[in-house]
PDB file of C-alpha atoms in Angstrom:
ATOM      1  CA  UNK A   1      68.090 -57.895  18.326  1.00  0.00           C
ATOM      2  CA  UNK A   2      67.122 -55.638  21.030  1.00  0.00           C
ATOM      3  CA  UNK A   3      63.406 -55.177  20.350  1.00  0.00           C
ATOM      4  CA  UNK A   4      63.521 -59.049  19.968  1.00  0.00           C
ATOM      5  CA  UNK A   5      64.994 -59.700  23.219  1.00  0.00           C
ATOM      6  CA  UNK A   6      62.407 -57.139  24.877  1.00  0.00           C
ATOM      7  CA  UNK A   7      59.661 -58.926  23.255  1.00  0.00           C
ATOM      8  CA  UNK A   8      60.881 -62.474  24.674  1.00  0.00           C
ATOM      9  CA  UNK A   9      60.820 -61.023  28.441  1.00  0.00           C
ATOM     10  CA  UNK A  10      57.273 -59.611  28.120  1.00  0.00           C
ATOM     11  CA  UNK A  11      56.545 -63.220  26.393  1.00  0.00           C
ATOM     12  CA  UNK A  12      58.195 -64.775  29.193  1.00  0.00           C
ATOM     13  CA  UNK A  13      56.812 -62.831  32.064  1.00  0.00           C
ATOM     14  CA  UNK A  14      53.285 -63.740  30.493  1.00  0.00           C
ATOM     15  CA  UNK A  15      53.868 -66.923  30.425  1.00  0.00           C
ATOM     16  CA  UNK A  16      55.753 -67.578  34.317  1.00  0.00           C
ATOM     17  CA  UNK A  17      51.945 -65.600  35.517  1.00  0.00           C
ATOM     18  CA  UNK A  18      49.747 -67.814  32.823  1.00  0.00           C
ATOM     19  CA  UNK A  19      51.811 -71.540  32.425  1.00  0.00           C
ATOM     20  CA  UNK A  20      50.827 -72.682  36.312  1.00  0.00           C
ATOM     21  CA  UNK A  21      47.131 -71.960  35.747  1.00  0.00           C
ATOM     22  CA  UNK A  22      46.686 -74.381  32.156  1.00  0.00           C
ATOM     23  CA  UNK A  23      49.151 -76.445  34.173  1.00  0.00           C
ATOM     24  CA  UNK A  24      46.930 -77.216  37.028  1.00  0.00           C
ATOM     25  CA  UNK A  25      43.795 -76.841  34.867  1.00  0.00           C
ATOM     26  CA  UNK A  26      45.180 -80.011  32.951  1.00  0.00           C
ATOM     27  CA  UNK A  27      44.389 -82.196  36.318  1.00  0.00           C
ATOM     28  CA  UNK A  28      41.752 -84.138  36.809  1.00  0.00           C
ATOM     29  CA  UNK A  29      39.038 -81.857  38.213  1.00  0.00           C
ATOM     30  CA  UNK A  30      38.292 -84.281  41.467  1.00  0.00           C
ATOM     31  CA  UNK A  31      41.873 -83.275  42.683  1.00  0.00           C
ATOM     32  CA  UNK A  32      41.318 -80.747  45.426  1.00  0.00           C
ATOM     33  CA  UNK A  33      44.943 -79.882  45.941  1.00  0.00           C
ATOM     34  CA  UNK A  34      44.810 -79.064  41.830  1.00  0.00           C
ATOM     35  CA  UNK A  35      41.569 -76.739  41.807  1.00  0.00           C
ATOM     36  CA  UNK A  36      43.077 -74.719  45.133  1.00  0.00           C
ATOM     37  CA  UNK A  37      45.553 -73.640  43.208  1.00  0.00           C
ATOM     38  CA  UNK A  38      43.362 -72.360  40.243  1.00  0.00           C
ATOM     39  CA  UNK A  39      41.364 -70.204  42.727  1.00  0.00           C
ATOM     40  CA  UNK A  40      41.606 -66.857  43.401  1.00  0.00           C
ATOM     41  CA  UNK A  41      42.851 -65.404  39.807  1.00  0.00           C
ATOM     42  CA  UNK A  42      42.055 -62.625  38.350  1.00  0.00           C
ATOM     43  CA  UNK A  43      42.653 -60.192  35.174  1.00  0.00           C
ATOM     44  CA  UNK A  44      42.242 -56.789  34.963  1.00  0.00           C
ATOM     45  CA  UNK A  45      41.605 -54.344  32.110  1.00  0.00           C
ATOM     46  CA  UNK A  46      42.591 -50.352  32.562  1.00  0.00           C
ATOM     47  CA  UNK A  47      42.825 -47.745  31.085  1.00  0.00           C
ATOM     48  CA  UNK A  48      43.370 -43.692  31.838  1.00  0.00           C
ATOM     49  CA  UNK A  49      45.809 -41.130  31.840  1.00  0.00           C
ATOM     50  CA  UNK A  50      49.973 -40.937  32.409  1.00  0.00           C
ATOM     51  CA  UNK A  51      51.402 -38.063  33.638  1.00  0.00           C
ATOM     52  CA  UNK A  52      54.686 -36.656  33.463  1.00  0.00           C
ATOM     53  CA  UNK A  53      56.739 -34.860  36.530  1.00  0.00           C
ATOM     54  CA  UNK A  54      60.201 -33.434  35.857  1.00  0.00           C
ATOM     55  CA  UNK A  55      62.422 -30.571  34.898  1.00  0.00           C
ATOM     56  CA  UNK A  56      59.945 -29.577  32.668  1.00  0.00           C
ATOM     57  CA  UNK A  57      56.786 -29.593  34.443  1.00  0.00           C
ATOM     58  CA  UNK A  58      54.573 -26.710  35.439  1.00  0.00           C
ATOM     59  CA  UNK A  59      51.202 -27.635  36.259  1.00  0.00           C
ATOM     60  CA  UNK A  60      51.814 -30.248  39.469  1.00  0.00           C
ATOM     61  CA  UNK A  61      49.321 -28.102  41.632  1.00  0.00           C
ATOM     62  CA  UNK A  62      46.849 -27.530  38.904  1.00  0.00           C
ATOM     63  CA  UNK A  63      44.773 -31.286  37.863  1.00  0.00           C
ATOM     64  CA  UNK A  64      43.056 -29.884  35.271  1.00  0.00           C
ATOM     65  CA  UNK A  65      46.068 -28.365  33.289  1.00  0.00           C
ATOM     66  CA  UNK A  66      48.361 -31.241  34.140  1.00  0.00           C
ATOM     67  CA  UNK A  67      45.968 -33.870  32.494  1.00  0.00           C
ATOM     68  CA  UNK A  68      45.440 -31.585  29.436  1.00  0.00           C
ATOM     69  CA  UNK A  69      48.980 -30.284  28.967  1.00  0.00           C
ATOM     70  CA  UNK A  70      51.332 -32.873  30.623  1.00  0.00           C
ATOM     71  CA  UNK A  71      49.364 -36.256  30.234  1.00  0.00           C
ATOM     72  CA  UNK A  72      48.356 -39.072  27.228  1.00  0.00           C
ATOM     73  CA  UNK A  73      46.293 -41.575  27.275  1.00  0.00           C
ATOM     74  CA  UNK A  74      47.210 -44.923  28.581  1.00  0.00           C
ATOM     75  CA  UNK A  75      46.006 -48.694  28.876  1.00  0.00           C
ATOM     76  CA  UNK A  76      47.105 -52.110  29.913  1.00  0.00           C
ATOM     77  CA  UNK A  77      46.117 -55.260  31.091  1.00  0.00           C
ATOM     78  CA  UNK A  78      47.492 -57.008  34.552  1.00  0.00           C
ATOM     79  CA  UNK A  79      47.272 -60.257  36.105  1.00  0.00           C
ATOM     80  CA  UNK A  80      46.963 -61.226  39.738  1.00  0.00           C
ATOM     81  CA  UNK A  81      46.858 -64.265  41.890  1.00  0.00           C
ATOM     82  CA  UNK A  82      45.392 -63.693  45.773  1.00  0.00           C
ATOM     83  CA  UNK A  83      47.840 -66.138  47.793  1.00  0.00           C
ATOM     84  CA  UNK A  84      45.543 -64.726  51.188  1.00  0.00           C
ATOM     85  CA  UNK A  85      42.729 -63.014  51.492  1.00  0.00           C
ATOM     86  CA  UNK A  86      44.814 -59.857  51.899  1.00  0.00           C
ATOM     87  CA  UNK A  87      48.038 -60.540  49.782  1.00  0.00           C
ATOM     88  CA  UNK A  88      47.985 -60.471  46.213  1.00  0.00           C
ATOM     89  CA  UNK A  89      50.945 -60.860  43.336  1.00  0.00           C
ATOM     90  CA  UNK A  90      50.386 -59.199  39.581  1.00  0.00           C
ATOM     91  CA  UNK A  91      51.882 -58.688  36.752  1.00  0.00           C
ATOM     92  CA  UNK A  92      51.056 -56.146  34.919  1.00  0.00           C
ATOM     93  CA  UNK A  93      51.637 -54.420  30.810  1.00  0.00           C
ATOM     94  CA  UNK A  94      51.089 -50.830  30.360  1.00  0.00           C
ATOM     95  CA  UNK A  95      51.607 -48.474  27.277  1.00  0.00           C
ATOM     96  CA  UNK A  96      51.162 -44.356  28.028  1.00  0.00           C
ATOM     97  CA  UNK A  97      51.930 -41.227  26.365  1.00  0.00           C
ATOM     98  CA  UNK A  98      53.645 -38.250  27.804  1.00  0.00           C
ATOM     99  CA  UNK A  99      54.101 -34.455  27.272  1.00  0.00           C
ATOM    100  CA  UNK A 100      55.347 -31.038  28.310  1.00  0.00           C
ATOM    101  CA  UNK A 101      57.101 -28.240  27.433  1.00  0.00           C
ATOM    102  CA  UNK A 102      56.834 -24.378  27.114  1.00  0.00           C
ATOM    103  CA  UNK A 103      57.157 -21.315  24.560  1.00  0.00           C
ATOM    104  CA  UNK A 104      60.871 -22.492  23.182  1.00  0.00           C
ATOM    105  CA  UNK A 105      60.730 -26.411  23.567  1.00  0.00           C
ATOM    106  CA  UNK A 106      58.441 -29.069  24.001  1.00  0.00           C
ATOM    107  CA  UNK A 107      58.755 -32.877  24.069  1.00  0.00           C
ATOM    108  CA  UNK A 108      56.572 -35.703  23.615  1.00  0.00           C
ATOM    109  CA  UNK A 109      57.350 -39.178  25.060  1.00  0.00           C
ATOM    110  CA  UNK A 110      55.998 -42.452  24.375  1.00  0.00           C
ATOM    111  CA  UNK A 111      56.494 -45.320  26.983  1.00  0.00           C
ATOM    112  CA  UNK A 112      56.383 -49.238  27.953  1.00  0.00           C
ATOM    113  CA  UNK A 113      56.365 -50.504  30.886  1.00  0.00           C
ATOM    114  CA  UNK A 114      56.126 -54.460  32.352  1.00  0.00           C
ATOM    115  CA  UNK A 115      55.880 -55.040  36.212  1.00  0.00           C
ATOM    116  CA  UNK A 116      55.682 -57.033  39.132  1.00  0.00           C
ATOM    117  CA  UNK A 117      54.139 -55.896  42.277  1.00  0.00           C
ATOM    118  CA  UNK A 118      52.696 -56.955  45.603  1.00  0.00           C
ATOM    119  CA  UNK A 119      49.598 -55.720  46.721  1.00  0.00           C
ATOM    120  CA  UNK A 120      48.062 -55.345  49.947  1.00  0.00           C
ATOM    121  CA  UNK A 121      43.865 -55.364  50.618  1.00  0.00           C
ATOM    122  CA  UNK A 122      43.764 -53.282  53.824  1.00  0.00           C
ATOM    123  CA  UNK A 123      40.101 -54.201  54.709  1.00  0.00           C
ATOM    124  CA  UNK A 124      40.973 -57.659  54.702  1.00  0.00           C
ATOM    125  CA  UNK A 125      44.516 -56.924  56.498  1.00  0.00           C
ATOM    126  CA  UNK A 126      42.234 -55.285  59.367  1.00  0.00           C
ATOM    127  CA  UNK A 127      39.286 -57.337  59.131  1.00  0.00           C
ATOM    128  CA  UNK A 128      39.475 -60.374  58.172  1.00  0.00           C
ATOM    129  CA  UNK A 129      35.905 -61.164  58.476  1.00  0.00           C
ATOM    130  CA  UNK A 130      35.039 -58.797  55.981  1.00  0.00           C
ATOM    131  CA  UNK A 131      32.463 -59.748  53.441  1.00  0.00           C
ATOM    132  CA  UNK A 132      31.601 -56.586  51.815  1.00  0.00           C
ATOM    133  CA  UNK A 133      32.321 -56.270  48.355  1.00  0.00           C
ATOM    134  CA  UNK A 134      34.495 -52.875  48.563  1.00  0.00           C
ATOM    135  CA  UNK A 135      38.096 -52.588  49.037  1.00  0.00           C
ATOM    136  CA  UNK A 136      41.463 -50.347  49.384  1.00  0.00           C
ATOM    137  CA  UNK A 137      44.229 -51.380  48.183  1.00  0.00           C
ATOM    138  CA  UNK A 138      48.149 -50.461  48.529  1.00  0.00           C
ATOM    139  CA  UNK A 139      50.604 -51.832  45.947  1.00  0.00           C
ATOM    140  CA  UNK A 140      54.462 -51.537  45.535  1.00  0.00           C
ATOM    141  CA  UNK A 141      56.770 -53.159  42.889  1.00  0.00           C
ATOM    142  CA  UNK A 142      59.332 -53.000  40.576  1.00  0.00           C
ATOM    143  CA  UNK A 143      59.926 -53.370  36.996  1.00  0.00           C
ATOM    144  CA  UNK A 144      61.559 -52.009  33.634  1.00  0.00           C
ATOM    145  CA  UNK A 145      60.553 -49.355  31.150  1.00  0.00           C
ATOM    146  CA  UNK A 146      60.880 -48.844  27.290  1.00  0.00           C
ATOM    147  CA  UNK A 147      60.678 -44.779  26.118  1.00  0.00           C
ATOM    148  CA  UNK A 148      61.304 -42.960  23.504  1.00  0.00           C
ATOM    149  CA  UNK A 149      60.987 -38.704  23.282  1.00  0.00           C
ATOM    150  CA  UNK A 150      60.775 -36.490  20.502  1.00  0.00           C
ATOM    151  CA  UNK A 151      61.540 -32.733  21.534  1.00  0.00           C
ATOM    152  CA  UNK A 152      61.042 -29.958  19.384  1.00  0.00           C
ATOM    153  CA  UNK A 153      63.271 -26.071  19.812  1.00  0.00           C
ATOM    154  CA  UNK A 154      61.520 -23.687  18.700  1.00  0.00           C
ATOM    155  CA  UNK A 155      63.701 -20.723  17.164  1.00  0.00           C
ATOM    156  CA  UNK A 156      63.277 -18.881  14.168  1.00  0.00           C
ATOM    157  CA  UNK A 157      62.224 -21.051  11.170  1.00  0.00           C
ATOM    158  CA  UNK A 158      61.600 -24.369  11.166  1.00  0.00           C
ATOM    159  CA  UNK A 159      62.141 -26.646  14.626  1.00  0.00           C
ATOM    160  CA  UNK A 160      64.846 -28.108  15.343  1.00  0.00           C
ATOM    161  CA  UNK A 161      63.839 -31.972  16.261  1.00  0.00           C
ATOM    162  CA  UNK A 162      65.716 -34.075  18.620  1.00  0.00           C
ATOM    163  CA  UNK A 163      64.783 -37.755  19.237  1.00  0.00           C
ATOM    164  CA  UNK A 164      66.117 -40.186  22.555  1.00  0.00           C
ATOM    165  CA  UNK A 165      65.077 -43.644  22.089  1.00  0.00           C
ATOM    166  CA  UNK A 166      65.916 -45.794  25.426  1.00  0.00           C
ATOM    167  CA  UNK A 167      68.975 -48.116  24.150  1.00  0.00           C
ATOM    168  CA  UNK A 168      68.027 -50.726  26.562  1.00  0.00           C
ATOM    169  CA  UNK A 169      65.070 -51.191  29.461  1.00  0.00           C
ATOM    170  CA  UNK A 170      65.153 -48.443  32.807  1.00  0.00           C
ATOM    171  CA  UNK A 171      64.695 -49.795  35.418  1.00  0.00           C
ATOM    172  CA  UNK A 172      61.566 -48.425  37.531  1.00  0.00           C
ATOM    173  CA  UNK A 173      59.870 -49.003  41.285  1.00  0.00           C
ATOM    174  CA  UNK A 174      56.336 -47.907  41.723  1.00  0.00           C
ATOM    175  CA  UNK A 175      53.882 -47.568  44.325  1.00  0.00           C
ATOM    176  CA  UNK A 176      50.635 -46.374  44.860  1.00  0.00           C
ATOM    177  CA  UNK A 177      46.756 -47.096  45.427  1.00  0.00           C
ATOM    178  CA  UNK A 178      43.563 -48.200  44.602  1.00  0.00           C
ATOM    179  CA  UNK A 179      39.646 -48.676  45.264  1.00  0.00           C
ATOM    180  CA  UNK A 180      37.900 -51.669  44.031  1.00  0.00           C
ATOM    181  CA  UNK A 181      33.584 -53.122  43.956  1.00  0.00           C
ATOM    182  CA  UNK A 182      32.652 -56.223  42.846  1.00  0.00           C
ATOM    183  CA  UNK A 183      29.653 -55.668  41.113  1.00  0.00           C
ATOM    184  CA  UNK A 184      29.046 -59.781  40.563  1.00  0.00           C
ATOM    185  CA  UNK A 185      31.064 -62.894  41.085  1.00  0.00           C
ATOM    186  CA  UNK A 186      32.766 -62.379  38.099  1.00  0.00           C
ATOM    187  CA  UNK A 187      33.498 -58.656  37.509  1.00  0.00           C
ATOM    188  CA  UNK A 188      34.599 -55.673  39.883  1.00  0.00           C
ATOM    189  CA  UNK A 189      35.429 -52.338  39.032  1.00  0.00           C
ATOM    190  CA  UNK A 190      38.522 -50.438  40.083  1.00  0.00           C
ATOM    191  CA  UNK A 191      40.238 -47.082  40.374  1.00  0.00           C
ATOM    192  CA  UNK A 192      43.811 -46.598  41.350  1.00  0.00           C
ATOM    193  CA  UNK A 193      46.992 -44.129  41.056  1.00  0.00           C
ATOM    194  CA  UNK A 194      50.294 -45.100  41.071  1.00  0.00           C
ATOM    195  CA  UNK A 195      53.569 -42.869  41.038  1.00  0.00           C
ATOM    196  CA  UNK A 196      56.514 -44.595  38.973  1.00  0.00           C
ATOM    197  CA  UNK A 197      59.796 -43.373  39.929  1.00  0.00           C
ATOM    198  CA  UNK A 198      62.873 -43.808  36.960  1.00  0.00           C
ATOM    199  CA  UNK A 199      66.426 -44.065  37.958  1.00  0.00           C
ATOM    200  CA  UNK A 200      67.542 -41.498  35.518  1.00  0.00           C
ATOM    201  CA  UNK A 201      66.455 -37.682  34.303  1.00  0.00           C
ATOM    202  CA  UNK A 202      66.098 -38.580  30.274  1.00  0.00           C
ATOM    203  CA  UNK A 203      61.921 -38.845  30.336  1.00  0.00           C
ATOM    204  CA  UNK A 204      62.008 -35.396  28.935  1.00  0.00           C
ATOM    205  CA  UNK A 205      65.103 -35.777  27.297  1.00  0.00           C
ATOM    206  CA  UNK A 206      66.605 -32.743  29.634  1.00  0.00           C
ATOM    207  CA  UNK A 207      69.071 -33.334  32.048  1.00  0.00           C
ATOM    208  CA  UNK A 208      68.946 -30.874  34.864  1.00  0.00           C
ATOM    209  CA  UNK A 209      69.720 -30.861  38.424  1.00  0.00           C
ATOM    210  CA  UNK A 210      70.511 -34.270  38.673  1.00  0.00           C
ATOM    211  CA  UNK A 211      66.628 -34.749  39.642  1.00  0.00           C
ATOM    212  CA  UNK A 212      65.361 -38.307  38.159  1.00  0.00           C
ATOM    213  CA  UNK A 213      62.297 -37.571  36.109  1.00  0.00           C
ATOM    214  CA  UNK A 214      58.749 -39.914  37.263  1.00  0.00           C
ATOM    215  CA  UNK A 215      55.154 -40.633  36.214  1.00  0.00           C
ATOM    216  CA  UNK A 216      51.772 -41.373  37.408  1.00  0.00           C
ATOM    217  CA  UNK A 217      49.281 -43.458  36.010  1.00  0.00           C
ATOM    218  CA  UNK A 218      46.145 -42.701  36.665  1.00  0.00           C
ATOM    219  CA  UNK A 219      43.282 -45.236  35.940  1.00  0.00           C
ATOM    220  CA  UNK A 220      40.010 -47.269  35.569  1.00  0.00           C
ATOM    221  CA  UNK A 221      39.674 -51.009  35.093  1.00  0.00           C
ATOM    222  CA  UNK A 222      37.194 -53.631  34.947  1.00  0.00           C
ATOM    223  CA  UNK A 223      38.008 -56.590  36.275  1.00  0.00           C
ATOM    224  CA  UNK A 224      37.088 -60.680  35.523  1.00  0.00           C
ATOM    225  CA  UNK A 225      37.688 -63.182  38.807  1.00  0.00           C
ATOM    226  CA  UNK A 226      38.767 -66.522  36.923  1.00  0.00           C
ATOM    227  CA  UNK A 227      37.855 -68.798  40.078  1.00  0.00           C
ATOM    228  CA  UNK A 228      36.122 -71.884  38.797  1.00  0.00           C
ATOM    229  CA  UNK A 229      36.516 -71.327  35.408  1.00  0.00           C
ATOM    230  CA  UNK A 230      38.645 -73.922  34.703  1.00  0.00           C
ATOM    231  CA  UNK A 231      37.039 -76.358  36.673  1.00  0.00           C
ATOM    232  CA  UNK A 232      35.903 -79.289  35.919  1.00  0.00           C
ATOM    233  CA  UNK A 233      32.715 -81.480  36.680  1.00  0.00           C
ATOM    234  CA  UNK A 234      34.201 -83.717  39.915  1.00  0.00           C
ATOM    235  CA  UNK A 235      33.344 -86.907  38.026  1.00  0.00           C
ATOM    236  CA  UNK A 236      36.979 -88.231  37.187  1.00  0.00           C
ATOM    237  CA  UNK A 237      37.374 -89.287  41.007  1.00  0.00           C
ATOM    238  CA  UNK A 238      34.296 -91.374  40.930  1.00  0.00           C
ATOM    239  CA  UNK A 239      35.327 -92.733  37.663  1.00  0.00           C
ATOM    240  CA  UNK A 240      38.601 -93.656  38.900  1.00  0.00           C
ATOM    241  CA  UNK A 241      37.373 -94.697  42.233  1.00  0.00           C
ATOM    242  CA  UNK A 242      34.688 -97.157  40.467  1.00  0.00           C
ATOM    243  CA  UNK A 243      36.924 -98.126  37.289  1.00  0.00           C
ATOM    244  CA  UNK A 244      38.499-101.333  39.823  1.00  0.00           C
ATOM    245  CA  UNK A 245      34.692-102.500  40.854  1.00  0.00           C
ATOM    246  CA  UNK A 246      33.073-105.073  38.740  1.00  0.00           C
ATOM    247  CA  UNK A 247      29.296-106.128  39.290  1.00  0.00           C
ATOM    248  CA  UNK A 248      29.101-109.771  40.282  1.00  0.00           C
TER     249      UNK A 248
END
């Protein structure tokens, strides 16, 4: 029942970001007020690296050994609608991997995590004239988080192999950054880094000085701007317009 109830809210907060957009998209395409609201979507594809920061963590001063030892790949996907030229509000679906440890115990950690988050276009904040095609972004939101570790103490013999499985969703706030180009019309590129901060210290399943364990999530995308898409040719108006007017 759990894992069905967790699958409805990621259903559902797909649907609250997607429903408006085939909603207005139904309307005839010579309603302006319709096609304004269409404008200015966007999805984004990532994908990169999480990395864990606890009790158990060695290698925060060293990038190299903290991707290698303390990281797993991650991906998602994340949806966002510009309501100015400098505010934006996503939703975003990410799955990463975790990892740490030392001689005598290790851990591996597998995550989920659904958000919702503001973001902030600081070029266009300052300048609002601005017509390159490069921006910095700043982004802050919350959201919940599905994990479940595996830790393995090492003694003499075989392991000993413990396993934590979230009973229901942590809640999680995040912030972070991000660089973005659009390339074409269509499709940017992006870069961005954002820290995710749980409200317990179970990510490694190690409770120790009553420090909360977070992550960062470190990552790539390629993005594809939706404006227009679902627009239709502006003949319905004239249709409707001329539909009353007979030839004499």
């Amino acid at each position: 029942m759990k894992r069905k109830s967790i699958l409805l809210a990621i259903i559902l907060l797909i649907f609250i970001f997607s429903s408006p957009l085939f909603l207005k998209a139904q309307k005839w395409g010579g309603s302006e007020h319709g096609s304004r609201f269409i404008k200015n979507w966007s999805i984004n594809a990532n994908a990169g690296y999480t990395s864990y920061f606890g009790d158990m963590s060695y290698y925060d001063n060293d990038v190299v050994e903290k991707l290698s030892s303390e990281s797993g790949a991650a991906y998602g996907i994340m949806l966002t609608k510009d309501v100015t030229k400098w505010l934006g509000l996503s939703g975003q679906l990410f799955y990463g991997k975790l990892k740490g440890g030392n001689n005598n115990i290790t851990f591996k950690t597998n995550l989920l995590e659904y958000n919702i988050q503001a973001r902030i276009d600081f070029i266009n904040l300052f300048w609002p004239d601005n017509r390159s095609n490069f921006g910095i972004v700043g982004n802050a939101g919350i959201g919940q988080l599905l994990f479940n570790v595996t830790t393995f103490k090492f003694n003499e013999g075989q392991p000993i192999i413990d396993e934590h499985r979230a009973a229901v969703p942590e809640f999680v706030y995040s912030f972070g950054a991000g660089i973005y180009y659009k390339v074409t019309e269509r499709i940017g590129i992006t870069a961005d880094l954002n820290l995710h901060q749980l409200q317990n210290d179970k990510l490694d399943n190690l409770v120790k000085n009553n420090d909360f364990d977070y992550y960062t999530y470190l990552s790539i995308g390629i993005t594809y701007y939706l404006s227009g898409v679902f627009k239709r040719a502006p003949t319905s108006t004239a249709r409707i317009a001329h539909s009353g007017i007979r030839t004499q």
